[in-house]
Backbone as CSV, one residue per row, in Angstrom:
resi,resn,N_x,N_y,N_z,CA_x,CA_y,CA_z,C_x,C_y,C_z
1,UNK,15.479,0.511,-4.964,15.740,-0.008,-3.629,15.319,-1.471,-3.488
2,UNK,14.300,-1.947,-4.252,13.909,-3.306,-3.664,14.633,-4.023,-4.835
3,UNK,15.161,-3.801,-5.483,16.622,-4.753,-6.064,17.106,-5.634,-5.138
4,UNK,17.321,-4.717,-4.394,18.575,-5.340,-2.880,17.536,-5.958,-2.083
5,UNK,16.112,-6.367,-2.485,15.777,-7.066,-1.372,15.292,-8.688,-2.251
6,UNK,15.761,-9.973,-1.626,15.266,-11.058,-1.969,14.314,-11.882,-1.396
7,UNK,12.972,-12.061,-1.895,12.246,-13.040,-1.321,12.159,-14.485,-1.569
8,UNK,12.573,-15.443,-0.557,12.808,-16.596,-0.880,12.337,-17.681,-0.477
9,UNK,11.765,-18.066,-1.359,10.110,-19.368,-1.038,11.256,-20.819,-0.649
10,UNK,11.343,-20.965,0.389,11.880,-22.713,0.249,10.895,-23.701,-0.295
11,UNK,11.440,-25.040,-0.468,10.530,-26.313,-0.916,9.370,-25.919,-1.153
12,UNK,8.432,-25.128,-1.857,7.491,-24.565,-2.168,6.880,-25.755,-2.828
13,UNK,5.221,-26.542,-2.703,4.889,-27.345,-2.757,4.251,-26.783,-3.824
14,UNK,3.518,-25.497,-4.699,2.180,-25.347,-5.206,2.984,-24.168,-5.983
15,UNK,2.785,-24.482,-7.039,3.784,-23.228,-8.115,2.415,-22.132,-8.362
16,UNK,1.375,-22.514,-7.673,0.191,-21.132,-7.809,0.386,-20.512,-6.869
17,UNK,1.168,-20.656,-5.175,1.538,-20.318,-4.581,2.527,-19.394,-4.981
18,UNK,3.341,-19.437,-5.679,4.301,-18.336,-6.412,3.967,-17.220,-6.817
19,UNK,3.167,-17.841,-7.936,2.679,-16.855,-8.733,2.032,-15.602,-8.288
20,UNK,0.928,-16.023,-6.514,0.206,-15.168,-5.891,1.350,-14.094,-5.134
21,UNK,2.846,-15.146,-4.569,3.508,-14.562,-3.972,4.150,-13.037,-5.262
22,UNK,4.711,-13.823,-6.272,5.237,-12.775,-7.297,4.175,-11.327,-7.493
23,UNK,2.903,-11.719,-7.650,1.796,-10.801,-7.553,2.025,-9.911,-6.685
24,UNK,1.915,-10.308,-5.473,2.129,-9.831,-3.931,3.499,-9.043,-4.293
25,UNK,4.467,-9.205,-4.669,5.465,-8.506,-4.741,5.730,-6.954,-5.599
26,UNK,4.850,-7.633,-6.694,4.544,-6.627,-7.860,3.746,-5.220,-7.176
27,UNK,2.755,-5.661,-6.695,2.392,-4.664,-5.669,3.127,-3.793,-4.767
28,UNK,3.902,-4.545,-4.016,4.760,-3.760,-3.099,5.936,-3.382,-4.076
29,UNK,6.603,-2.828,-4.590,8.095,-2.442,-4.744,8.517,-3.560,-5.787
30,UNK,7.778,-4.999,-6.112,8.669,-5.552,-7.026,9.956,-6.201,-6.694
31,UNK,10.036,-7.092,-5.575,11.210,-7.735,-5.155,11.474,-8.310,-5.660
32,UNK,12.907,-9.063,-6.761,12.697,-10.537,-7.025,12.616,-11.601,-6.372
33,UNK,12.032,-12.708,-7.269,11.614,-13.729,-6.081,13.064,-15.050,-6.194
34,UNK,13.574,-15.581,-5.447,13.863,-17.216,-5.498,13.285,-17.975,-4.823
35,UNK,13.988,-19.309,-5.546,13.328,-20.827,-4.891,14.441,-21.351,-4.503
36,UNK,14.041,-22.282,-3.459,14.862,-23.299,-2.972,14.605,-24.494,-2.610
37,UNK,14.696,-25.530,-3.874,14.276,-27.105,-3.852,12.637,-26.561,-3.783
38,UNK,12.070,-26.158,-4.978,10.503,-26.410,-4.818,10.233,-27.935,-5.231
39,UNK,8.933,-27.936,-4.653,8.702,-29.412,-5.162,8.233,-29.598,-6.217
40,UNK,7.839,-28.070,-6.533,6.843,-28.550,-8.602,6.876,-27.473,-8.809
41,UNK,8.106,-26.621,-9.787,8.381,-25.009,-10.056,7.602,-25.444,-12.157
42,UNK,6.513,-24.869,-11.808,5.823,-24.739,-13.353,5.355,-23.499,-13.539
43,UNK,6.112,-22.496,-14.371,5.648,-21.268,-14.195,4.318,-21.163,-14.973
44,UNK,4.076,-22.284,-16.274,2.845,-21.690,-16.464,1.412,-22.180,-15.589
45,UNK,1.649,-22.830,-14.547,0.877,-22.717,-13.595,0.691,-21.536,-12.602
46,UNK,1.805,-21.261,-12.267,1.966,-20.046,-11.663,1.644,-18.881,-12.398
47,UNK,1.619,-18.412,-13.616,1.324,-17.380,-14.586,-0.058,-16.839,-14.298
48,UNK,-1.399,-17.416,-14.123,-2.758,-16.700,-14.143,-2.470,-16.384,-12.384
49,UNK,-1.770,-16.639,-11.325,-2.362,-15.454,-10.553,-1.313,-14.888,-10.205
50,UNK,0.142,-14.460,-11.187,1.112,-13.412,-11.046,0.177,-12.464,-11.485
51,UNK,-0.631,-12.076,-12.370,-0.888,-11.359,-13.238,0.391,-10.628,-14.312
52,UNK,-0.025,-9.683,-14.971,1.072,-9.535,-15.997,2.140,-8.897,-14.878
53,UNK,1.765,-8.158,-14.058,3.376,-7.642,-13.827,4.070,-8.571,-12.601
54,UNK,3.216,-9.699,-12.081,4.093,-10.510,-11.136,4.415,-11.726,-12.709
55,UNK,4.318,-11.708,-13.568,4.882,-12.629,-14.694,6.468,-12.151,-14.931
56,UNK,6.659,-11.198,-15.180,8.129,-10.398,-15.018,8.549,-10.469,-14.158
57,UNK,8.403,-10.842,-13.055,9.519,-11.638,-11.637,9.430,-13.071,-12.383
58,UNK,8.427,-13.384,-12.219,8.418,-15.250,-12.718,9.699,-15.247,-13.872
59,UNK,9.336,-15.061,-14.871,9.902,-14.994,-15.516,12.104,-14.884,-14.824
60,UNK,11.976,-13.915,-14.455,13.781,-13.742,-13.811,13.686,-14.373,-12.483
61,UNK,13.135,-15.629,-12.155,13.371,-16.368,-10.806,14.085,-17.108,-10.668
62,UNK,15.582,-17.156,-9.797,16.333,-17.591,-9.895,16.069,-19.341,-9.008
63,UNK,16.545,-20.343,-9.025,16.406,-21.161,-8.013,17.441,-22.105,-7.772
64,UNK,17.363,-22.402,-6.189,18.958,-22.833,-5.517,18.326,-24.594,-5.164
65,UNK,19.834,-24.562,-5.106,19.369,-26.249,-4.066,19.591,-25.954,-2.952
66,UNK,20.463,-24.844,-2.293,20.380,-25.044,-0.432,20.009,-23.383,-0.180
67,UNK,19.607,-23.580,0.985,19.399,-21.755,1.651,20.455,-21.317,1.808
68,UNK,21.297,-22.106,1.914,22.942,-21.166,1.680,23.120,-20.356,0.733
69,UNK,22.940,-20.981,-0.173,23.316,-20.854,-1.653,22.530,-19.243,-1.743
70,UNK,21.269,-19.154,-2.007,20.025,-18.248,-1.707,20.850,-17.072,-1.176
71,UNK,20.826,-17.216,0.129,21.517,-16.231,0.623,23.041,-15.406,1.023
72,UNK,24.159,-16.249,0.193,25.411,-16.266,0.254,25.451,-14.724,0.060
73,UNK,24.866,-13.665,-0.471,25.333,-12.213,-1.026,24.546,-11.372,0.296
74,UNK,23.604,-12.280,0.859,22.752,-11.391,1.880,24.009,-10.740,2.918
75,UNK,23.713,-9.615,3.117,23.818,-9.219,5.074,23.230,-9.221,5.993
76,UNK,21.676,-9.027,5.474,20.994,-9.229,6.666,19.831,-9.974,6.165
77,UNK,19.440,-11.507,6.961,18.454,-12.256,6.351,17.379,-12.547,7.269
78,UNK,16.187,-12.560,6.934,15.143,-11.995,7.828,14.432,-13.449,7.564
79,UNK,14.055,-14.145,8.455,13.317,-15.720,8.417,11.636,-15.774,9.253
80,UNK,11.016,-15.882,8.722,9.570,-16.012,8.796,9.025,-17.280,9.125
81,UNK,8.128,-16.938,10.727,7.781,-18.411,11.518,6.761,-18.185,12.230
82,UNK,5.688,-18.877,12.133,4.204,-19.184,13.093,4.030,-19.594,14.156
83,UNK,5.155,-20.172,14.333,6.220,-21.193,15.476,6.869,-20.018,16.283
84,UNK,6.214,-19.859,18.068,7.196,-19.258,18.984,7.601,-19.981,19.914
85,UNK,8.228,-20.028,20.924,8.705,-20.352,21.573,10.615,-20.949,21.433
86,UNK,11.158,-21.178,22.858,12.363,-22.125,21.909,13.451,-21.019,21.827
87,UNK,14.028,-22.263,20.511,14.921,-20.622,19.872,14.573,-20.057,18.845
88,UNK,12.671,-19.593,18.837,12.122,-19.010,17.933,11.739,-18.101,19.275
89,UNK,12.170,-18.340,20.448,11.342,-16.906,21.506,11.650,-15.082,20.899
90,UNK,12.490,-14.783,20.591,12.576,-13.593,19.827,12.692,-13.386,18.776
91,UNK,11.255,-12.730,18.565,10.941,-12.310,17.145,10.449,-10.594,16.791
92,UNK,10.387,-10.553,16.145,9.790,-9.090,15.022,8.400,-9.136,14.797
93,UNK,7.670,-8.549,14.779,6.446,-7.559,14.233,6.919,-7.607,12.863
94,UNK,5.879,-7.815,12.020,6.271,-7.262,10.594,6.600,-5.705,10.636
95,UNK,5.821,-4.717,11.389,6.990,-3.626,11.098,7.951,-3.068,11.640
96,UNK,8.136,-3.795,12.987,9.643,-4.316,13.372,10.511,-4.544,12.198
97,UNK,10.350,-5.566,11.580,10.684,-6.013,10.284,11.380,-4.990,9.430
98,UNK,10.115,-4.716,8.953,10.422,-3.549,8.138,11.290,-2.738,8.218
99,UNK,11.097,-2.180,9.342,12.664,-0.837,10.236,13.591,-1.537,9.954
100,UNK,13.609,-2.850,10.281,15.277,-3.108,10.111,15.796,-3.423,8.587
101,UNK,14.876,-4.149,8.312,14.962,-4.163,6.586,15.536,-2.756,5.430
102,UNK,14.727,-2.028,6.121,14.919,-0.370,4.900,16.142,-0.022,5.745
103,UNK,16.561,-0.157,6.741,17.536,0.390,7.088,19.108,0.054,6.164
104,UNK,19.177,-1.178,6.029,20.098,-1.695,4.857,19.644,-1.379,3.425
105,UNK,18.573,-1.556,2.894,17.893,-1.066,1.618,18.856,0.076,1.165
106,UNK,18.576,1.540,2.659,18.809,2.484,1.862,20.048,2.195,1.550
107,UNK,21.263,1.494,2.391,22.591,1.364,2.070,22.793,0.756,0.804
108,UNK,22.117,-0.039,0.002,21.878,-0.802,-0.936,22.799,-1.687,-0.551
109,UNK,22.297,-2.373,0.782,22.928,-3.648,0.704,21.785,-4.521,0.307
110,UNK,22.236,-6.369,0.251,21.584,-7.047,-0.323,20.391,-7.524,1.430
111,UNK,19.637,-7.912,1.493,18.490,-8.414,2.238,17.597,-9.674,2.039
112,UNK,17.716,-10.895,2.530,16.240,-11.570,2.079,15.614,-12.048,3.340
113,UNK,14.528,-12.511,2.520,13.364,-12.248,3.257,13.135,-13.765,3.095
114,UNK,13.193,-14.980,3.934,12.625,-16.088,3.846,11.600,-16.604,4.480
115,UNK,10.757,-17.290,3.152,9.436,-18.108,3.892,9.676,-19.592,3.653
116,UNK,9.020,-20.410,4.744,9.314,-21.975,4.288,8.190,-22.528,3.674
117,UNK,8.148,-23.687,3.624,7.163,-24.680,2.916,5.684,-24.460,3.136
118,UNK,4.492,-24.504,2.602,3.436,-24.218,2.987,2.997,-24.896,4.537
119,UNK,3.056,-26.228,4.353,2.661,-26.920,5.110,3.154,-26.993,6.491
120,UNK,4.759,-26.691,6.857,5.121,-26.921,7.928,5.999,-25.521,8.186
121,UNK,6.279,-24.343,7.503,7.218,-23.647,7.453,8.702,-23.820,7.802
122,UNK,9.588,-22.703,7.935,11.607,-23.037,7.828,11.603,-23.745,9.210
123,UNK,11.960,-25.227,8.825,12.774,-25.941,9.933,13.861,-25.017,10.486
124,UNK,14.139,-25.502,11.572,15.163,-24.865,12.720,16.839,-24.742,11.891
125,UNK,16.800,-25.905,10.923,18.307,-26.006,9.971,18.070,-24.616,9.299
126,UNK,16.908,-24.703,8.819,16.794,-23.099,7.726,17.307,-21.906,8.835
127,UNK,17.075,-21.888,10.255,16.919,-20.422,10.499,18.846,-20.076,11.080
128,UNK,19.381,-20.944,10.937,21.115,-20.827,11.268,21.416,-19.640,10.173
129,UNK,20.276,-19.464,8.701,20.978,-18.612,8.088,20.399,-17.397,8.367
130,UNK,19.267,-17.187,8.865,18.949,-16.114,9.850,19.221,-15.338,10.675
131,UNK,19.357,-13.654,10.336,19.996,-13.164,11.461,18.968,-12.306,12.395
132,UNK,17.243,-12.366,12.249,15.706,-12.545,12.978,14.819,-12.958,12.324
133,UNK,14.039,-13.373,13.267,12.861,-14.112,12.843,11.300,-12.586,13.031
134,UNK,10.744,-13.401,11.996,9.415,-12.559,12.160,8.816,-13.634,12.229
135,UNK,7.204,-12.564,13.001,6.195,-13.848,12.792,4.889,-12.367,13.289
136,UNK,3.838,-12.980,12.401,2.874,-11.892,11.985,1.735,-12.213,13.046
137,UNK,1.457,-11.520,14.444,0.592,-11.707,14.970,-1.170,-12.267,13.784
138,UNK,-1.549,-13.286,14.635,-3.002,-13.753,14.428,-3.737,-14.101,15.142
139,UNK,-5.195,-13.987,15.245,-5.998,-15.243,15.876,-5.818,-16.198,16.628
140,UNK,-5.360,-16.981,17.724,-5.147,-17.620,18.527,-5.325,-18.842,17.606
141,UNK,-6.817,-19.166,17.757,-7.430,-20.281,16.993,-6.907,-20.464,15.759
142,UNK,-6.484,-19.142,14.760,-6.246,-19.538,13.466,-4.878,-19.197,12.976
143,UNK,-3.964,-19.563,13.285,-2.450,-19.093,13.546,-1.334,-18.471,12.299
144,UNK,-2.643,-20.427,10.976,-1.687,-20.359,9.554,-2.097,-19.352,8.672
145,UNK,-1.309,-18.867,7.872,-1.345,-18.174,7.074,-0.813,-18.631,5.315
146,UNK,-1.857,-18.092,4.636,-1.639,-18.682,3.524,0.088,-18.232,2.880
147,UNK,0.987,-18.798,2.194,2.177,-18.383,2.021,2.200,-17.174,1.108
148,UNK,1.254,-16.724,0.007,1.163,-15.628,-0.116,0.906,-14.348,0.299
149,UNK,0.014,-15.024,1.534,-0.706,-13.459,2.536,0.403,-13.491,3.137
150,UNK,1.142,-13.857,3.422,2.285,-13.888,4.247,3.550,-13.021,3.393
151,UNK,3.815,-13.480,2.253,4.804,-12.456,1.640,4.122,-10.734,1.482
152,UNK,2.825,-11.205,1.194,1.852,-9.723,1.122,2.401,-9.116,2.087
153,UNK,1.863,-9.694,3.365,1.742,-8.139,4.439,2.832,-7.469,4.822
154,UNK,4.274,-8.972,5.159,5.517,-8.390,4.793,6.102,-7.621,4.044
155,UNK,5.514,-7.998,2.905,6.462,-6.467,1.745,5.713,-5.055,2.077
156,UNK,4.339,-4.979,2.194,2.954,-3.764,2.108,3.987,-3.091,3.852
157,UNK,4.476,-3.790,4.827,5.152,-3.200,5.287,6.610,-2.478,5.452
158,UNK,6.964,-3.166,4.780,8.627,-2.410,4.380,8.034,-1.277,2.858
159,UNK,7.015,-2.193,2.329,6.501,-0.395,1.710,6.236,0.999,1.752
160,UNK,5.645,0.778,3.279,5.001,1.673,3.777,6.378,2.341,4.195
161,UNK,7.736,2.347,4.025,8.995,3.294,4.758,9.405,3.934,3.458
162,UNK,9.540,2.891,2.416,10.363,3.237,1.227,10.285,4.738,0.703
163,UNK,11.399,5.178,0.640,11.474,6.698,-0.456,10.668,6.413,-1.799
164,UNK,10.372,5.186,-2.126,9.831,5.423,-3.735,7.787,5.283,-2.862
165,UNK,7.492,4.814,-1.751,6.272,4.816,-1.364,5.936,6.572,-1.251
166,UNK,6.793,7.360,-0.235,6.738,8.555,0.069,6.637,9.256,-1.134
167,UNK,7.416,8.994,-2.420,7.319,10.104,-3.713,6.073,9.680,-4.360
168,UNK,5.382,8.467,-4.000,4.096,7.984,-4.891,3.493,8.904,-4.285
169,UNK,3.484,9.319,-2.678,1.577,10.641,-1.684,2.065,11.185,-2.411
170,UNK,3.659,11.843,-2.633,4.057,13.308,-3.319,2.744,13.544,-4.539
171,UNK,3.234,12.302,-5.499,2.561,12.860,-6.712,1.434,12.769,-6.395
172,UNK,0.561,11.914,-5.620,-0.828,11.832,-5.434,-1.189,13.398,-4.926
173,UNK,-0.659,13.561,-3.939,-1.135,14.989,-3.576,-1.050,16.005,-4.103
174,UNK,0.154,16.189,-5.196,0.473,16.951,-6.611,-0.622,16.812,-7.329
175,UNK,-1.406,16.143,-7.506,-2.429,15.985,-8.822,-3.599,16.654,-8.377
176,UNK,-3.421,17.171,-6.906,-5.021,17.878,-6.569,-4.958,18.986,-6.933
177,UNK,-5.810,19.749,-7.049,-6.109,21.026,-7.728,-5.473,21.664,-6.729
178,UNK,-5.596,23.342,-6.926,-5.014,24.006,-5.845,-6.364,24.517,-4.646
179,UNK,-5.902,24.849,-3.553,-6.586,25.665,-2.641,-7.540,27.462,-3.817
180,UNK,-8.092,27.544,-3.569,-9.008,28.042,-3.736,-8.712,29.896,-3.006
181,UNK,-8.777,30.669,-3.696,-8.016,32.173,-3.669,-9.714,33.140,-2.438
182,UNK,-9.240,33.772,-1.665,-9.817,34.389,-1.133,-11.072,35.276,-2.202
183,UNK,-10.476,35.668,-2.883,-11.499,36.078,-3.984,-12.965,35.424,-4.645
184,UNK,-11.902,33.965,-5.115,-13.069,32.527,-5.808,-13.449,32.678,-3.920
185,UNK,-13.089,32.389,-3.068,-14.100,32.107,-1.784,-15.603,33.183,-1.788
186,UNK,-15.299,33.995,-1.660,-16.047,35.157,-2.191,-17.440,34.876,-2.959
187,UNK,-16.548,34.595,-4.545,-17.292,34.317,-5.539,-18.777,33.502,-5.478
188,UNK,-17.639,32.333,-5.080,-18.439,31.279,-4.622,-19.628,31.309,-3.610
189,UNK,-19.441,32.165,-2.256,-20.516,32.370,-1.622,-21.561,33.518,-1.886
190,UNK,-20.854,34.196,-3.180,-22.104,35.242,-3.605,-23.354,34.213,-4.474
191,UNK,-22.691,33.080,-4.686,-23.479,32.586,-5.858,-24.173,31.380,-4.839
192,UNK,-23.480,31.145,-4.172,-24.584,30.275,-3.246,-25.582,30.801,-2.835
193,UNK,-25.404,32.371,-1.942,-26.431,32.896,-1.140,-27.634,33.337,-2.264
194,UNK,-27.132,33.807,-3.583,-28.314,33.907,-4.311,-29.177,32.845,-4.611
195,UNK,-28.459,31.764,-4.939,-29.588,31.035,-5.386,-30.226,29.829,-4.228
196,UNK,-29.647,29.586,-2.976,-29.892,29.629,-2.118,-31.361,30.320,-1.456
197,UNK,-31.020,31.340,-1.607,-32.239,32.191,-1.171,-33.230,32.032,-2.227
198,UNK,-32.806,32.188,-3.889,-33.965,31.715,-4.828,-34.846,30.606,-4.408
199,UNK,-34.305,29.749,-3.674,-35.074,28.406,-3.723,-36.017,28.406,-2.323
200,UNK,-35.512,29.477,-1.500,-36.102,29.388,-0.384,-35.428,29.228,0.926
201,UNK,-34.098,28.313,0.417,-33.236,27.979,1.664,-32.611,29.116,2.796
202,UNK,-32.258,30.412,2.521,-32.393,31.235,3.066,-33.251,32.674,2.941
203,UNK,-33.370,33.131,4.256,-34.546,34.212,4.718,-34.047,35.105,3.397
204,UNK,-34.772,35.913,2.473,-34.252,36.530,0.967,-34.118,38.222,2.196
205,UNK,-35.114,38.139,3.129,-34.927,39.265,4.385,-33.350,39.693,4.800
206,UNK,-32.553,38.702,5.006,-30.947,38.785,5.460,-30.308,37.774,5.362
207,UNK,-30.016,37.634,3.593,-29.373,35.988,3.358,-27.998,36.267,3.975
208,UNK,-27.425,37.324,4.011,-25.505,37.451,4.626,-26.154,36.830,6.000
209,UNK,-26.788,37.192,6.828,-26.758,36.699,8.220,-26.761,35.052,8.242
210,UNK,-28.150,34.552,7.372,-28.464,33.159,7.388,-27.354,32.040,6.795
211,UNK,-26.309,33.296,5.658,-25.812,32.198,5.237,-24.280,31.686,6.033
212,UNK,-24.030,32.615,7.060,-23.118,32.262,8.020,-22.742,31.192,8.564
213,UNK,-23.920,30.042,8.573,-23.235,28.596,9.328,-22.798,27.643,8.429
214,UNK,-23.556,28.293,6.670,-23.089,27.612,5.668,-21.353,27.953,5.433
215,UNK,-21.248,29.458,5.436,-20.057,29.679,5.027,-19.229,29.256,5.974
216,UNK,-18.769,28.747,7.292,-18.374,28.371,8.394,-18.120,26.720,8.268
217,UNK,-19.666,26.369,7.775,-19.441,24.723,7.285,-18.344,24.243,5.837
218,UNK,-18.429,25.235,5.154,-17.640,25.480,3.813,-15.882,25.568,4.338
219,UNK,-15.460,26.760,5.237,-14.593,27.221,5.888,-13.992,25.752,6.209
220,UNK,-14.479,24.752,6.889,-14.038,23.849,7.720,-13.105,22.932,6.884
221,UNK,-13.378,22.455,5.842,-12.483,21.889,5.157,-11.615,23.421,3.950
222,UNK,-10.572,23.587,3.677,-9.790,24.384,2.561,-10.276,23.646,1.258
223,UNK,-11.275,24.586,0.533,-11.922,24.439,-1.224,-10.464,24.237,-1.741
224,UNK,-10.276,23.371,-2.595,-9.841,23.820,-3.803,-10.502,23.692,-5.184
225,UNK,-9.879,23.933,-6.263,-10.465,24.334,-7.319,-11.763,23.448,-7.445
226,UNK,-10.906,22.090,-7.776,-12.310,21.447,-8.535,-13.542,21.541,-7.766
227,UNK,-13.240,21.309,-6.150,-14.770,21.729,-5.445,-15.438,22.292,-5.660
228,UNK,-14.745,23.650,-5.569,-15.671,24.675,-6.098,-16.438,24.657,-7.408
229,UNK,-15.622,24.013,-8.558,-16.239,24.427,-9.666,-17.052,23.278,-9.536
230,UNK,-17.474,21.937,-8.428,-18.436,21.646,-8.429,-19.370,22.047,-7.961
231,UNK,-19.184,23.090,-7.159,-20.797,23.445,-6.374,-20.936,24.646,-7.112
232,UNK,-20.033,25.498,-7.747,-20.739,26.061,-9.371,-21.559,25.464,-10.145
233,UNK,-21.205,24.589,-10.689,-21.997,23.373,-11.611,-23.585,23.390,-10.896
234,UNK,-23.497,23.099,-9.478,-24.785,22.787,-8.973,-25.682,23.902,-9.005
235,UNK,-24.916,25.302,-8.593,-25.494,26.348,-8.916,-26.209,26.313,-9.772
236,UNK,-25.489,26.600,-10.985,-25.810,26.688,-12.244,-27.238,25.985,-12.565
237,UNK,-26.918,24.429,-12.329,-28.072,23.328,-12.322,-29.436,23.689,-11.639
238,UNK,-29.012,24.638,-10.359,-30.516,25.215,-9.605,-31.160,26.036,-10.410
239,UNK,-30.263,26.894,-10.622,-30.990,28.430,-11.593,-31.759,28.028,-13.183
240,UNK,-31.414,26.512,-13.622,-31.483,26.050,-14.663,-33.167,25.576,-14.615
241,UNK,-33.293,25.202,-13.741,-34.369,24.248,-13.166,-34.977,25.015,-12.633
242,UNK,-35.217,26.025,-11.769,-36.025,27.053,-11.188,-36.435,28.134,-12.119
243,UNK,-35.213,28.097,-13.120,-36.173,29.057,-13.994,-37.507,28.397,-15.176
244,UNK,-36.688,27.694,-15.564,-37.686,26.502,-16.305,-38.925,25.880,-15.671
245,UNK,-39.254,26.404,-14.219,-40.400,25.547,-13.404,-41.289,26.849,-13.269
């Protein structure tokens, strides 16, 4: 999906500025990046803060002489400004942004995403190729934003929609052990209340009664495996040590 999306640095003054932006990208989804009229495109300046996988955008960065050019394949081109008022009064939320962005993604149409110059950002000529403007609430007092934090938070939000973000929780939440069987629940609290009570922690008089607010506190979150077989472990570790004392 982020094939179809282009991020595009105009007159870019600082080719380490790139490199952080390409970084920034690598993170989110991996957009490729272009230029347009930078003022000093040296990738091996830019290379130590792509890291290795924003070096593989560097590396395939295409670069234009006009924002036309840049965006001639776009349908929908999204222009980035610090600057309100004017005919910058309506703008986007970065995840404003975003919604409208993935909405073409999924179509696999093409999308870019333009930022301007560090110093002054996209003159008013740049935003004719614009079809909205964003601009990333800040600080009153502190308005600018570095041109990389700026491609950052933009992409980390059109991330946060993507089908390939949603299948990354999948597997994350795939890799947890399972919930824990009425039985192992069982298990588990026979072996607490014994050694529990070995140590003193409950009355050895009526450990089922005492150990009720434990098993209740246990109850509150759903065990799964590995939990349990950590507070086995600890078990184990009590009876190890109490017998040896």
């Amino acid at each position: 999906m982020f094939e179809f999306l282009n991020v595009i640095l105009v007159e870019t003054r600082f080719p380490e500025n790139i490199g952080s932006a390409a970084r920034a990208s690598a993170n989110f989804g991996s957009a490729p990046l272009s230029l347009v009229k930078p003022e000093m495109w040296d990738i091996e300046k830019a290379k130590p803060l792509a890291t290795r996988q924003g070096t593989v955008l560097l590396e395939k960065i295409r670069v234009f002489d006009t924002l036309q050019e840049a965006v001639k394949d776009s349908v929908f081109c999204v222009g980035t400004s610090a600057r309100v008022g004017g005919i910058r009064r309506e703008t986007l939320t970065p995840k404003e942004c975003a919604a409208e962005i993935i909405k073409h993604l999924r179509q696999g149409e093409q999308v870019s995403l333009v930022f301007g110059p560090e110093d002054r950002g996209l003159e008013n000529h740049h935003l004719e190729c614009c079809h909205k403007l964003v601009t990333i609430p800040t600080a009153p007092h502190c308005a600018s934003l570095n041109l990389a934090q700026a491609v950052l938070l933009i992409l980390y939000e059109i991330y946060q929609l993507a089908p390939e973000k949603r299948k990354k929780r999948q597997r994350d939440k795939g890799s947890l052990s399972r919930r824990i069987t009425n039985e192992e629940r069982e298990l588990l609290h026979a072996k607490l209340k014994k050694v529990l009570a070995d140590i003193d922690v409950l009355q050895s008089s009526n450990p089922e009664y005492f150990f009720l607010p434990m098993a209740r506190f246990l109850d509150r979150k759903s065990l799964r495996r590995h939990e349990m077989d950590m507070l086995l472990g600890i078990c184990r570790q009590i009876e190890r040590l109490t017998k040896n004392s």
